[in-house]
mmCIF file with all atom_site columns, C-alpha atoms in Angstrom:
data_model
loop_
_atom_site.group_PDB
_atom_site.id
_atom_site.type_symbol
_atom_site.label_atom_id
_atom_site.label_alt_id
_atom_site.label_comp_id
_atom_site.label_asym_id
_atom_site.label_entity_id
_atom_site.label_seq_id
_atom_site.pdbx_PDB_ins_code
_atom_site.Cartn_x
_atom_site.Cartn_y
_atom_site.Cartn_z
_atom_site.occupancy
_atom_site.B_iso_or_equiv
_atom_site.pdbx_formal_charge
_atom_site.auth_seq_id
_atom_site.auth_comp_id
_atom_site.auth_asym_id
_atom_site.auth_atom_id
_atom_site.pdbx_PDB_model_num
ATOM 1   C CA . UNK A 1 1   ? 198.585 172.524 132.125 1.00 0.00 ? 1   UNK A CA 1
ATOM 2   C CA . UNK A 1 2   ? 200.979 175.338 131.248 1.00 0.00 ? 2   UNK A CA 1
ATOM 3   C CA . UNK A 1 3   ? 199.730 176.086 127.757 1.00 0.00 ? 3   UNK A CA 1
ATOM 4   C CA . UNK A 1 4   ? 201.021 178.994 125.722 1.00 0.00 ? 4   UNK A CA 1
ATOM 5   C CA . UNK A 1 5   ? 198.933 180.106 122.787 1.00 0.00 ? 5   UNK A CA 1
ATOM 6   C CA . UNK A 1 6   ? 200.364 182.147 119.951 1.00 0.00 ? 6   UNK A CA 1
ATOM 7   C CA . UNK A 1 7   ? 198.353 183.969 117.310 1.00 0.00 ? 7   UNK A CA 1
ATOM 8   C CA . UNK A 1 8   ? 198.318 184.161 114.358 1.00 0.00 ? 8   UNK A CA 1
ATOM 9   C CA . UNK A 1 9   ? 200.027 180.975 113.253 1.00 0.00 ? 9   UNK A CA 1
ATOM 10  C CA . UNK A 1 10  ? 200.919 182.562 109.950 1.00 0.00 ? 10  UNK A CA 1
ATOM 11  C CA . UNK A 1 11  ? 200.638 185.986 108.388 1.00 0.00 ? 11  UNK A CA 1
ATOM 12  C CA . UNK A 1 12  ? 201.531 187.568 105.079 1.00 0.00 ? 12  UNK A CA 1
ATOM 13  C CA . UNK A 1 13  ? 201.956 191.314 104.946 1.00 0.00 ? 13  UNK A CA 1
ATOM 14  C CA . UNK A 1 14  ? 203.197 193.954 102.556 1.00 0.00 ? 14  UNK A CA 1
ATOM 15  C CA . UNK A 1 15  ? 206.499 195.745 102.991 1.00 0.00 ? 15  UNK A CA 1
ATOM 16  C CA . UNK A 1 16  ? 206.166 198.818 105.147 1.00 0.00 ? 16  UNK A CA 1
ATOM 17  C CA . UNK A 1 17  ? 203.225 197.616 107.164 1.00 0.00 ? 17  UNK A CA 1
ATOM 18  C CA . UNK A 1 18  ? 203.225 196.501 110.792 1.00 0.00 ? 18  UNK A CA 1
ATOM 19  C CA . UNK A 1 19  ? 202.253 193.129 112.153 1.00 0.00 ? 19  UNK A CA 1
ATOM 20  C CA . UNK A 1 20  ? 201.269 192.219 115.695 1.00 0.00 ? 20  UNK A CA 1
ATOM 21  C CA . UNK A 1 21  ? 201.814 188.756 117.145 1.00 0.00 ? 21  UNK A CA 1
ATOM 22  C CA . UNK A 1 22  ? 200.137 187.737 120.382 1.00 0.00 ? 22  UNK A CA 1
ATOM 23  C CA . UNK A 1 23  ? 201.388 185.313 122.992 1.00 0.00 ? 23  UNK A CA 1
ATOM 24  C CA . UNK A 1 24  ? 199.051 184.215 125.760 1.00 0.00 ? 24  UNK A CA 1
ATOM 25  C CA . UNK A 1 25  ? 199.518 181.971 128.749 1.00 0.00 ? 25  UNK A CA 1
ATOM 26  C CA . UNK A 1 26  ? 196.171 180.193 128.948 1.00 0.00 ? 26  UNK A CA 1
ATOM 27  C CA . UNK A 1 27  ? 196.183 178.530 132.339 1.00 0.00 ? 27  UNK A CA 1
ATOM 28  C CA . UNK A 1 28  ? 198.892 180.278 134.271 1.00 0.00 ? 28  UNK A CA 1
ATOM 29  C CA . UNK A 1 29  ? 200.292 183.729 134.879 1.00 0.00 ? 29  UNK A CA 1
ATOM 30  C CA . UNK A 1 30  ? 203.528 184.603 133.179 1.00 0.00 ? 30  UNK A CA 1
ATOM 31  C CA . UNK A 1 31  ? 205.377 187.611 134.487 1.00 0.00 ? 31  UNK A CA 1
ATOM 32  C CA . UNK A 1 32  ? 208.130 186.871 132.025 1.00 0.00 ? 32  UNK A CA 1
ATOM 33  C CA . UNK A 1 33  ? 207.810 185.790 128.431 1.00 0.00 ? 33  UNK A CA 1
ATOM 34  C CA . UNK A 1 34  ? 210.449 185.385 125.775 1.00 0.00 ? 34  UNK A CA 1
ATOM 35  C CA . UNK A 1 35  ? 210.443 186.047 122.070 1.00 0.00 ? 35  UNK A CA 1
ATOM 36  C CA . UNK A 1 36  ? 212.544 183.952 119.719 1.00 0.00 ? 36  UNK A CA 1
ATOM 37  C CA . UNK A 1 37  ? 213.187 184.046 116.039 1.00 0.00 ? 37  UNK A CA 1
ATOM 38  C CA . UNK A 1 38  ? 214.192 181.088 113.945 1.00 0.00 ? 38  UNK A CA 1
ATOM 39  C CA . UNK A 1 39  ? 215.740 181.329 110.512 1.00 0.00 ? 39  UNK A CA 1
ATOM 40  C CA . UNK A 1 40  ? 215.583 178.322 108.211 1.00 0.00 ? 40  UNK A CA 1
ATOM 41  C CA . UNK A 1 41  ? 217.911 175.551 109.351 1.00 0.00 ? 41  UNK A CA 1
ATOM 42  C CA . UNK A 1 42  ? 219.144 177.637 112.241 1.00 0.00 ? 42  UNK A CA 1
ATOM 43  C CA . UNK A 1 43  ? 218.772 177.731 115.974 1.00 0.00 ? 43  UNK A CA 1
ATOM 44  C CA . UNK A 1 44  ? 216.293 179.618 118.060 1.00 0.00 ? 44  UNK A CA 1
ATOM 45  C CA . UNK A 1 45  ? 217.605 183.124 118.523 1.00 0.00 ? 45  UNK A CA 1
ATOM 46  C CA . UNK A 1 46  ? 216.450 184.927 121.638 1.00 0.00 ? 46  UNK A CA 1
ATOM 47  C CA . UNK A 1 47  ? 215.257 188.381 120.639 1.00 0.00 ? 47  UNK A CA 1
ATOM 48  C CA . UNK A 1 48  ? 213.994 189.807 123.892 1.00 0.00 ? 48  UNK A CA 1
ATOM 49  C CA . UNK A 1 49  ? 212.683 189.136 127.354 1.00 0.00 ? 49  UNK A CA 1
ATOM 50  C CA . UNK A 1 50  ? 209.230 190.542 127.968 1.00 0.00 ? 50  UNK A CA 1
ATOM 51  C CA . UNK A 1 51  ? 208.518 191.639 131.520 1.00 0.00 ? 51  UNK A CA 1
ATOM 52  C CA . UNK A 1 52  ? 205.000 192.340 132.720 1.00 0.00 ? 52  UNK A CA 1
ATOM 53  C CA . UNK A 1 53  ? 204.537 195.971 133.586 1.00 0.00 ? 53  UNK A CA 1
ATOM 54  C CA . UNK A 1 54  ? 207.983 197.073 132.521 1.00 0.00 ? 54  UNK A CA 1
ATOM 55  C CA . UNK A 1 55  ? 210.143 197.503 129.481 1.00 0.00 ? 55  UNK A CA 1
ATOM 56  C CA . UNK A 1 56  ? 211.372 194.544 127.548 1.00 0.00 ? 56  UNK A CA 1
ATOM 57  C CA . UNK A 1 57  ? 215.002 193.564 127.638 1.00 0.00 ? 57  UNK A CA 1
ATOM 58  C CA . UNK A 1 58  ? 216.422 193.189 124.167 1.00 0.00 ? 58  UNK A CA 1
ATOM 59  C CA . UNK A 1 59  ? 219.335 191.027 123.133 1.00 0.00 ? 59  UNK A CA 1
ATOM 60  C CA . UNK A 1 60  ? 222.310 192.598 121.478 1.00 0.00 ? 60  UNK A CA 1
ATOM 61  C CA . UNK A 1 61  ? 221.710 193.380 117.842 1.00 0.00 ? 61  UNK A CA 1
ATOM 62  C CA . UNK A 1 62  ? 217.917 193.385 118.041 1.00 0.00 ? 62  UNK A CA 1
ATOM 63  C CA . UNK A 1 63  ? 216.341 196.692 117.038 1.00 0.00 ? 63  UNK A CA 1
ATOM 64  C CA . UNK A 1 64  ? 214.060 197.901 119.807 1.00 0.00 ? 64  UNK A CA 1
ATOM 65  C CA . UNK A 1 65  ? 212.190 200.303 117.568 1.00 0.00 ? 65  UNK A CA 1
ATOM 66  C CA . UNK A 1 66  ? 211.537 197.662 114.985 1.00 0.00 ? 66  UNK A CA 1
ATOM 67  C CA . UNK A 1 67  ? 210.398 194.883 117.284 1.00 0.00 ? 67  UNK A CA 1
ATOM 68  C CA . UNK A 1 68  ? 208.054 196.459 119.804 1.00 0.00 ? 68  UNK A CA 1
ATOM 69  C CA . UNK A 1 69  ? 207.169 194.327 122.782 1.00 0.00 ? 69  UNK A CA 1
ATOM 70  C CA . UNK A 1 70  ? 204.312 195.010 125.153 1.00 0.00 ? 70  UNK A CA 1
ATOM 71  C CA . UNK A 1 71  ? 203.571 192.861 128.194 1.00 0.00 ? 71  UNK A CA 1
ATOM 72  C CA . UNK A 1 72  ? 200.484 194.587 129.500 1.00 0.00 ? 72  UNK A CA 1
ATOM 73  C CA . UNK A 1 73  ? 199.065 191.774 131.595 1.00 0.00 ? 73  UNK A CA 1
ATOM 74  C CA . UNK A 1 74  ? 200.162 188.612 133.329 1.00 0.00 ? 74  UNK A CA 1
ATOM 75  C CA . UNK A 1 75  ? 198.828 186.494 130.501 1.00 0.00 ? 75  UNK A CA 1
ATOM 76  C CA . UNK A 1 76  ? 199.588 188.470 127.358 1.00 0.00 ? 76  UNK A CA 1
ATOM 77  C CA . UNK A 1 77  ? 202.686 189.657 125.575 1.00 0.00 ? 77  UNK A CA 1
ATOM 78  C CA . UNK A 1 78  ? 202.669 191.116 122.090 1.00 0.00 ? 78  UNK A CA 1
ATOM 79  C CA . UNK A 1 79  ? 205.402 191.516 119.511 1.00 0.00 ? 79  UNK A CA 1
ATOM 80  C CA . UNK A 1 80  ? 204.849 194.119 116.822 1.00 0.00 ? 80  UNK A CA 1
ATOM 81  C CA . UNK A 1 81  ? 207.099 194.055 113.796 1.00 0.00 ? 81  UNK A CA 1
ATOM 82  C CA . UNK A 1 82  ? 207.018 197.634 112.561 1.00 0.00 ? 82  UNK A CA 1
ATOM 83  C CA . UNK A 1 83  ? 207.645 198.731 108.989 1.00 0.00 ? 83  UNK A CA 1
ATOM 84  C CA . UNK A 1 84  ? 208.208 195.148 107.993 1.00 0.00 ? 84  UNK A CA 1
ATOM 85  C CA . UNK A 1 85  ? 210.679 194.262 105.264 1.00 0.00 ? 85  UNK A CA 1
ATOM 86  C CA . UNK A 1 86  ? 211.216 190.966 103.431 1.00 0.00 ? 86  UNK A CA 1
ATOM 87  C CA . UNK A 1 87  ? 214.264 190.253 105.590 1.00 0.00 ? 87  UNK A CA 1
ATOM 88  C CA . UNK A 1 88  ? 211.959 190.198 108.600 1.00 0.00 ? 88  UNK A CA 1
ATOM 89  C CA . UNK A 1 89  ? 210.305 187.118 107.179 1.00 0.00 ? 89  UNK A CA 1
ATOM 90  C CA . UNK A 1 90  ? 210.922 184.393 109.702 1.00 0.00 ? 90  UNK A CA 1
ATOM 91  C CA . UNK A 1 91  ? 209.371 182.067 112.237 1.00 0.00 ? 91  UNK A CA 1
ATOM 92  C CA . UNK A 1 92  ? 208.689 183.843 115.522 1.00 0.00 ? 92  UNK A CA 1
ATOM 93  C CA . UNK A 1 93  ? 208.129 181.855 118.706 1.00 0.00 ? 93  UNK A CA 1
ATOM 94  C CA . UNK A 1 94  ? 207.219 182.972 122.187 1.00 0.00 ? 94  UNK A CA 1
ATOM 95  C CA . UNK A 1 95  ? 207.732 181.101 125.416 1.00 0.00 ? 95  UNK A CA 1
ATOM 96  C CA . UNK A 1 96  ? 207.039 181.458 129.098 1.00 0.00 ? 96  UNK A CA 1
ATOM 97  C CA . UNK A 1 97  ? 208.510 179.970 132.216 1.00 0.00 ? 97  UNK A CA 1
ATOM 98  C CA . UNK A 1 98  ? 206.562 176.802 132.860 1.00 0.00 ? 98  UNK A CA 1
ATOM 99  C CA . UNK A 1 99  ? 204.955 176.512 136.287 1.00 0.00 ? 99  UNK A CA 1
ATOM 100 C CA . UNK A 1 100 ? 204.890 172.771 135.813 1.00 0.00 ? 100 UNK A CA 1
ATOM 101 C CA . UNK A 1 101 ? 208.591 172.135 135.307 1.00 0.00 ? 101 UNK A CA 1
ATOM 102 C CA . UNK A 1 102 ? 211.782 174.119 135.188 1.00 0.00 ? 102 UNK A CA 1
ATOM 103 C CA . UNK A 1 103 ? 212.106 175.285 131.631 1.00 0.00 ? 103 UNK A CA 1
ATOM 104 C CA . UNK A 1 104 ? 210.010 176.911 128.988 1.00 0.00 ? 104 UNK A CA 1
ATOM 105 C CA . UNK A 1 105 ? 206.635 176.236 127.520 1.00 0.00 ? 105 UNK A CA 1
ATOM 106 C CA . UNK A 1 106 ? 206.608 177.382 123.929 1.00 0.00 ? 106 UNK A CA 1
ATOM 107 C CA . UNK A 1 107 ? 203.886 178.763 121.760 1.00 0.00 ? 107 UNK A CA 1
ATOM 108 C CA . UNK A 1 108 ? 203.186 177.161 118.418 1.00 0.00 ? 108 UNK A CA 1
ATOM 109 C CA . UNK A 1 109 ? 205.001 179.887 116.522 1.00 0.00 ? 109 UNK A CA 1
ATOM 110 C CA . UNK A 1 110 ? 204.075 182.439 113.864 1.00 0.00 ? 110 UNK A CA 1
ATOM 111 C CA . UNK A 1 111 ? 205.306 182.252 110.308 1.00 0.00 ? 111 UNK A CA 1
ATOM 112 C CA . UNK A 1 112 ? 205.701 185.820 109.019 1.00 0.00 ? 112 UNK A CA 1
ATOM 113 C CA . UNK A 1 113 ? 206.139 186.416 105.324 1.00 0.00 ? 113 UNK A CA 1
ATOM 114 C CA . UNK A 1 114 ? 206.723 189.960 104.131 1.00 0.00 ? 114 UNK A CA 1
ATOM 115 C CA . UNK A 1 115 ? 206.131 190.530 100.428 1.00 0.00 ? 115 UNK A CA 1
ATOM 116 C CA . UNK B 2 1   ? 229.933 183.195 121.063 1.00 0.00 ? 1   UNK B CA 1
ATOM 117 C CA . UNK B 2 2   ? 227.698 180.178 121.092 1.00 0.00 ? 2   UNK B CA 1
ATOM 118 C CA . UNK B 2 3   ? 227.710 178.580 124.512 1.00 0.00 ? 3   UNK B CA 1
ATOM 119 C CA . UNK B 2 4   ? 225.718 175.537 123.510 1.00 0.00 ? 4   UNK B CA 1
ATOM 120 C CA . UNK B 2 5   ? 226.664 173.629 120.403 1.00 0.00 ? 5   UNK B CA 1
ATOM 121 C CA . UNK B 2 6   ? 225.173 170.800 118.453 1.00 0.00 ? 6   UNK B CA 1
ATOM 122 C CA . UNK B 2 7   ? 227.787 169.925 115.891 1.00 0.00 ? 7   UNK B CA 1
ATOM 123 C CA . UNK B 2 8   ? 225.726 167.448 113.905 1.00 0.00 ? 8   UNK B CA 1
ATOM 124 C CA . UNK B 2 9   ? 223.093 169.245 111.853 1.00 0.00 ? 9   UNK B CA 1
ATOM 125 C CA . UNK B 2 10  ? 221.460 165.986 110.852 1.00 0.00 ? 10  UNK B CA 1
ATOM 126 C CA . UNK B 2 11  ? 221.272 162.314 111.754 1.00 0.00 ? 11  UNK B CA 1
ATOM 127 C CA . UNK B 2 12  ? 219.659 159.428 109.947 1.00 0.00 ? 12  UNK B CA 1
ATOM 128 C CA . UNK B 2 13  ? 218.781 156.225 111.774 1.00 0.00 ? 13  UNK B CA 1
ATOM 129 C CA . UNK B 2 14  ? 216.922 153.058 110.904 1.00 0.00 ? 14  UNK B CA 1
ATOM 130 C CA . UNK B 2 15  ? 213.682 152.367 112.727 1.00 0.00 ? 15  UNK B CA 1
ATOM 131 C CA . UNK B 2 16  ? 214.250 150.242 115.814 1.00 0.00 ? 16  UNK B CA 1
ATOM 132 C CA . UNK B 2 17  ? 217.861 151.291 116.216 1.00 0.00 ? 17  UNK B CA 1
ATOM 133 C CA . UNK B 2 18  ? 219.307 153.719 118.714 1.00 0.00 ? 18  UNK B CA 1
ATOM 134 C CA . UNK B 2 19  ? 219.505 157.435 117.969 1.00 0.00 ? 19  UNK B CA 1
ATOM 135 C CA . UNK B 2 20  ? 222.208 159.384 119.764 1.00 0.00 ? 20  UNK B CA 1
ATOM 136 C CA . UNK B 2 21  ? 222.114 163.158 119.632 1.00 0.00 ? 21  UNK B CA 1
ATOM 137 C CA . UNK B 2 22  ? 225.000 165.108 121.066 1.00 0.00 ? 22  UNK B CA 1
ATOM 138 C CA . UNK B 2 23  ? 225.373 168.516 122.637 1.00 0.00 ? 23  UNK B CA 1
ATOM 139 C CA . UNK B 2 24  ? 228.414 170.366 123.978 1.00 0.00 ? 24  UNK B CA 1
ATOM 140 C CA . UNK B 2 25  ? 228.563 173.450 126.123 1.00 0.00 ? 25  UNK B CA 1
ATOM 141 C CA . UNK B 2 26  ? 231.315 175.815 127.121 1.00 0.00 ? 26  UNK B CA 1
ATOM 142 C CA . UNK B 2 27  ? 230.003 177.450 130.278 1.00 0.00 ? 27  UNK B CA 1
ATOM 143 C CA . UNK B 2 28  ? 230.843 175.379 133.343 1.00 0.00 ? 28  UNK B CA 1
ATOM 144 C CA . UNK B 2 29  ? 228.270 177.354 135.322 1.00 0.00 ? 29  UNK B CA 1
ATOM 145 C CA . UNK B 2 30  ? 225.396 175.698 133.466 1.00 0.00 ? 30  UNK B CA 1
ATOM 146 C CA . UNK B 2 31  ? 223.576 173.434 135.873 1.00 0.00 ? 31  UNK B CA 1
ATOM 147 C CA . UNK B 2 32  ? 220.329 172.536 134.162 1.00 0.00 ? 32  UNK B CA 1
ATOM 148 C CA . UNK B 2 33  ? 219.823 171.085 130.728 1.00 0.00 ? 33  UNK B CA 1
ATOM 149 C CA . UNK B 2 34  ? 216.841 170.272 128.570 1.00 0.00 ? 34  UNK B CA 1
ATOM 150 C CA . UNK B 2 35  ? 216.060 168.658 125.274 1.00 0.00 ? 35  UNK B CA 1
ATOM 151 C CA . UNK B 2 36  ? 213.268 169.937 123.077 1.00 0.00 ? 36  UNK B CA 1
ATOM 152 C CA . UNK B 2 37  ? 211.714 168.390 120.015 1.00 0.00 ? 37  UNK B CA 1
ATOM 153 C CA . UNK B 2 38  ? 210.458 170.527 117.188 1.00 0.00 ? 38  UNK B CA 1
ATOM 154 C CA . UNK B 2 39  ? 208.359 169.739 114.137 1.00 0.00 ? 39  UNK B CA 1
ATOM 155 C CA . UNK B 2 40  ? 208.312 172.150 111.183 1.00 0.00 ? 40  UNK B CA 1
ATOM 156 C CA . UNK B 2 41  ? 206.109 175.196 111.667 1.00 0.00 ? 41  UNK B CA 1
ATOM 157 C CA . UNK B 2 42  ? 205.479 174.330 115.299 1.00 0.00 ? 42  UNK B CA 1
ATOM 158 C CA . UNK B 2 43  ? 206.898 175.523 118.586 1.00 0.00 ? 43  UNK B CA 1
ATOM 159 C CA . UNK B 2 44  ? 209.357 173.270 120.445 1.00 0.00 ? 44  UNK B CA 1
ATOM 160 C CA . UNK B 2 45  ? 207.966 170.795 122.924 1.00 0.00 ? 45  UNK B CA 1
ATOM 161 C CA . UNK B 2 46  ? 209.708 169.671 126.064 1.00 0.00 ? 46  UNK B CA 1
ATOM 162 C CA . UNK B 2 47  ? 211.205 166.208 125.954 1.00 0.00 ? 47  UNK B CA 1
ATOM 163 C CA . UNK B 2 48  ? 213.456 165.557 128.940 1.00 0.00 ? 48  UNK B CA 1
ATOM 164 C CA . UNK B 2 49  ? 215.681 167.428 131.376 1.00 0.00 ? 49  UNK B CA 1
ATOM 165 C CA . UNK B 2 50  ? 218.627 166.784 133.641 1.00 0.00 ? 50  UNK B CA 1
ATOM 166 C CA . UNK B 2 51  ? 220.141 168.624 136.552 1.00 0.00 ? 51  UNK B CA 1
ATOM 167 C CA . UNK B 2 52  ? 223.883 168.833 137.018 1.00 0.00 ? 52  UNK B CA 1
ATOM 168 C CA . UNK B 2 53  ? 223.644 166.795 140.209 1.00 0.00 ? 53  UNK B CA 1
ATOM 169 C CA . UNK B 2 54  ? 222.768 163.793 138.072 1.00 0.00 ? 54  UNK B CA 1
ATOM 170 C CA . UNK B 2 55  ? 224.547 162.097 135.222 1.00 0.00 ? 55  UNK B CA 1
ATOM 171 C CA . UNK B 2 56  ? 221.576 160.272 133.793 1.00 0.00 ? 56  UNK B CA 1
ATOM 172 C CA . UNK B 2 57  ? 217.850 160.727 133.500 1.00 0.00 ? 57  UNK B CA 1
ATOM 173 C CA . UNK B 2 58  ? 215.509 158.305 131.826 1.00 0.00 ? 58  UNK B CA 1
ATOM 174 C CA . UNK B 2 59  ? 211.950 158.670 130.613 1.00 0.00 ? 59  UNK B CA 1
ATOM 175 C CA . UNK B 2 60  ? 210.591 155.803 128.589 1.00 0.00 ? 60  UNK B CA 1
ATOM 176 C CA . UNK B 2 61  ? 212.511 155.529 125.331 1.00 0.00 ? 61  UNK B CA 1
ATOM 177 C CA . UNK B 2 62  ? 214.453 158.707 126.059 1.00 0.00 ? 62  UNK B CA 1
ATOM 178 C CA . UNK B 2 63  ? 217.588 158.903 128.184 1.00 0.00 ? 63  UNK B CA 1
ATOM 179 C CA . UNK B 2 64  ? 219.779 161.930 128.680 1.00 0.00 ? 64  UNK B CA 1
ATOM 180 C CA . UNK B 2 65  ? 223.366 161.528 129.808 1.00 0.00 ? 65  UNK B CA 1
ATOM 181 C CA . UNK B 2 66  ? 225.452 164.340 131.275 1.00 0.00 ? 66  UNK B CA 1
ATOM 182 C CA . UNK B 2 67  ? 229.241 164.356 131.438 1.00 0.00 ? 67  UNK B CA 1
ATOM 183 C CA . UNK B 2 68  ? 230.139 167.467 133.387 1.00 0.00 ? 68  UNK B CA 1
ATOM 184 C CA . UNK B 2 69  ? 233.884 167.066 133.073 1.00 0.00 ? 69  UNK B CA 1
ATOM 185 C CA . UNK B 2 70  ? 233.590 166.928 129.306 1.00 0.00 ? 70  UNK B CA 1
ATOM 186 C CA . UNK B 2 71  ? 230.799 169.520 129.228 1.00 0.00 ? 71  UNK B CA 1
ATOM 187 C CA . UNK B 2 72  ? 228.839 167.152 127.081 1.00 0.00 ? 72  UNK B CA 1
ATOM 188 C CA . UNK B 2 73  ? 225.346 165.775 127.097 1.00 0.00 ? 73  UNK B CA 1
ATOM 189 C CA . UNK B 2 74  ? 223.625 163.317 124.857 1.00 0.00 ? 74  UNK B CA 1
ATOM 190 C CA . UNK B 2 75  ? 220.116 162.159 124.176 1.00 0.00 ? 75  UNK B CA 1
ATOM 191 C CA . UNK B 2 76  ? 219.528 158.493 123.461 1.00 0.00 ? 76  UNK B CA 1
ATOM 192 C CA . UNK B 2 77  ? 216.316 157.308 121.834 1.00 0.00 ? 77  UNK B CA 1
ATOM 193 C CA . UNK B 2 78  ? 215.752 153.569 121.930 1.00 0.00 ? 78  UNK B CA 1
ATOM 194 C CA . UNK B 2 79  ? 214.123 152.169 119.910 1.00 0.00 ? 79  UNK B CA 1
ATOM 195 C CA . UNK B 2 80  ? 213.830 154.935 117.341 1.00 0.00 ? 80  UNK B CA 1
ATOM 196 C CA . UNK B 2 81  ? 210.481 155.344 115.622 1.00 0.00 ? 81  UNK B CA 1
ATOM 197 C CA . UNK B 2 82  ? 209.549 157.222 112.432 1.00 0.00 ? 82  UNK B CA 1
ATOM 198 C CA . UNK B 2 83  ? 207.458 159.601 114.548 1.00 0.00 ? 83  UNK B CA 1
ATOM 199 C CA . UNK B 2 84  ? 210.665 160.680 116.280 1.00 0.00 ? 84  UNK B CA 1
ATOM 200 C CA . UNK B 2 85  ? 211.755 162.401 113.068 1.00 0.00 ? 85  UNK B CA 1
ATOM 201 C CA . UNK B 2 86  ? 212.080 166.058 114.036 1.00 0.00 ? 86  UNK B CA 1
ATOM 202 C CA . UNK B 2 87  ? 214.648 168.674 114.982 1.00 0.00 ? 87  UNK B CA 1
ATOM 203 C CA . UNK B 2 88  ? 216.052 168.262 118.472 1.00 0.00 ? 88  UNK B CA 1
ATOM 204 C CA . UNK B 2 89  ? 217.420 171.200 120.420 1.00 0.00 ? 89  UNK B CA 1
ATOM 205 C CA . UNK B 2 90  ? 219.431 171.057 123.593 1.00 0.00 ? 90  UNK B CA 1
ATOM 206 C CA . UNK B 2 91  ? 219.291 173.992 125.976 1.00 0.00 ? 91  UNK B CA 1
ATOM 207 C CA . UNK B 2 92  ? 221.230 174.984 129.071 1.00 0.00 ? 92  UNK B CA 1
ATOM 208 C CA . UNK B 2 93  ? 220.684 177.318 131.974 1.00 0.00 ? 93  UNK B CA 1
ATOM 209 C CA . UNK B 2 94  ? 222.556 178.397 135.077 1.00 0.00 ? 94  UNK B CA 1
ATOM 210 C CA . UNK B 2 95  ? 221.006 179.152 138.462 1.00 0.00 ? 95  UNK B CA 1
ATOM 211 C CA . UNK B 2 96  ? 218.482 181.477 136.962 1.00 0.00 ? 96  UNK B CA 1
ATOM 212 C CA . UNK B 2 97  ? 216.043 179.408 134.965 1.00 0.00 ? 97  UNK B CA 1
ATOM 213 C CA . UNK B 2 98  ? 214.804 182.533 133.265 1.00 0.00 ? 98  UNK B CA 1
ATOM 214 C CA . UNK B 2 99  ? 217.335 182.326 130.502 1.00 0.00 ? 99  UNK B CA 1
ATOM 215 C CA . UNK B 2 100 ? 218.166 179.314 128.421 1.00 0.00 ? 100 UNK B CA 1
ATOM 216 C CA . UNK B 2 101 ? 220.798 179.024 125.737 1.00 0.00 ? 101 UNK B CA 1
ATOM 217 C CA . UNK B 2 102 ? 219.915 176.826 122.786 1.00 0.00 ? 102 UNK B CA 1
ATOM 218 C CA . UNK B 2 103 ? 222.025 174.752 120.479 1.00 0.00 ? 103 UNK B CA 1
ATOM 219 C CA . UNK B 2 104 ? 221.536 174.974 116.730 1.00 0.00 ? 104 UNK B CA 1
ATOM 220 C CA . UNK B 2 105 ? 219.542 171.780 116.561 1.00 0.00 ? 105 UNK B CA 1
ATOM 221 C CA . UNK B 2 106 ? 219.974 168.341 115.010 1.00 0.00 ? 106 UNK B CA 1
ATOM 222 C CA . UNK B 2 107 ? 217.522 167.084 112.461 1.00 0.00 ? 107 UNK B CA 1
ATOM 223 C CA . UNK B 2 108 ? 216.757 163.427 113.111 1.00 0.00 ? 108 UNK B CA 1
ATOM 224 C CA . UNK B 2 109 ? 215.349 161.258 110.362 1.00 0.00 ? 109 UNK B CA 1
ATOM 225 C CA . UNK B 2 110 ? 214.175 157.815 111.370 1.00 0.00 ? 110 UNK B CA 1
ATOM 226 C CA . UNK B 2 111 ? 213.739 155.627 108.328 1.00 0.00 ? 111 UNK B CA 1
ATOM 227 C CA . UNK B 2 112 ? 211.046 152.942 108.324 1.00 0.00 ? 112 UNK B CA 1
#
């Protein structure tokens, strides 16, 4: 139980376009989801906390207008990278509070490459 | 300011030997700690956790030790197997399990 599905697993897009990444809790309801970004050989960096039915809470230094988060239902949060640039290329991971244990259940991640 | 630190970016161990991964934290309010394992291009998977009321938690080949006075925790893997080769992250939380702080990870390589 407590599975988080993330889609797509990888995407290549052109500079200036927008990309949407979906994060779904498959067998539980997640009022709160989290979006992380991982640069090569670096730690997971928390970008924002996604709250169902309300605005996301962004970490310091994360551009709200660039990384749009929508948590429209108890099982789905989306991250849209708007006007993507090559420096946005990264590995994006979502997570949700696990109902099975204290801690997170992570999605499988999305590799974004902006060309 | 990084509140959770993993000072060893990599560790190489021979198969069958013990792997010891270390993690330090600065916030004395942290009371719950986890270790995650991550393969390339995949999301982290939960490995083992420990509450601050304990100093040791064991699950099969994996044991986590917590030294609150030193603000230090470690993950022991015995015996190490090639399939254990991955990046290991420690994470810490306080009271509110909604927010976890992650270390920078240690890449473990278990040589056959």
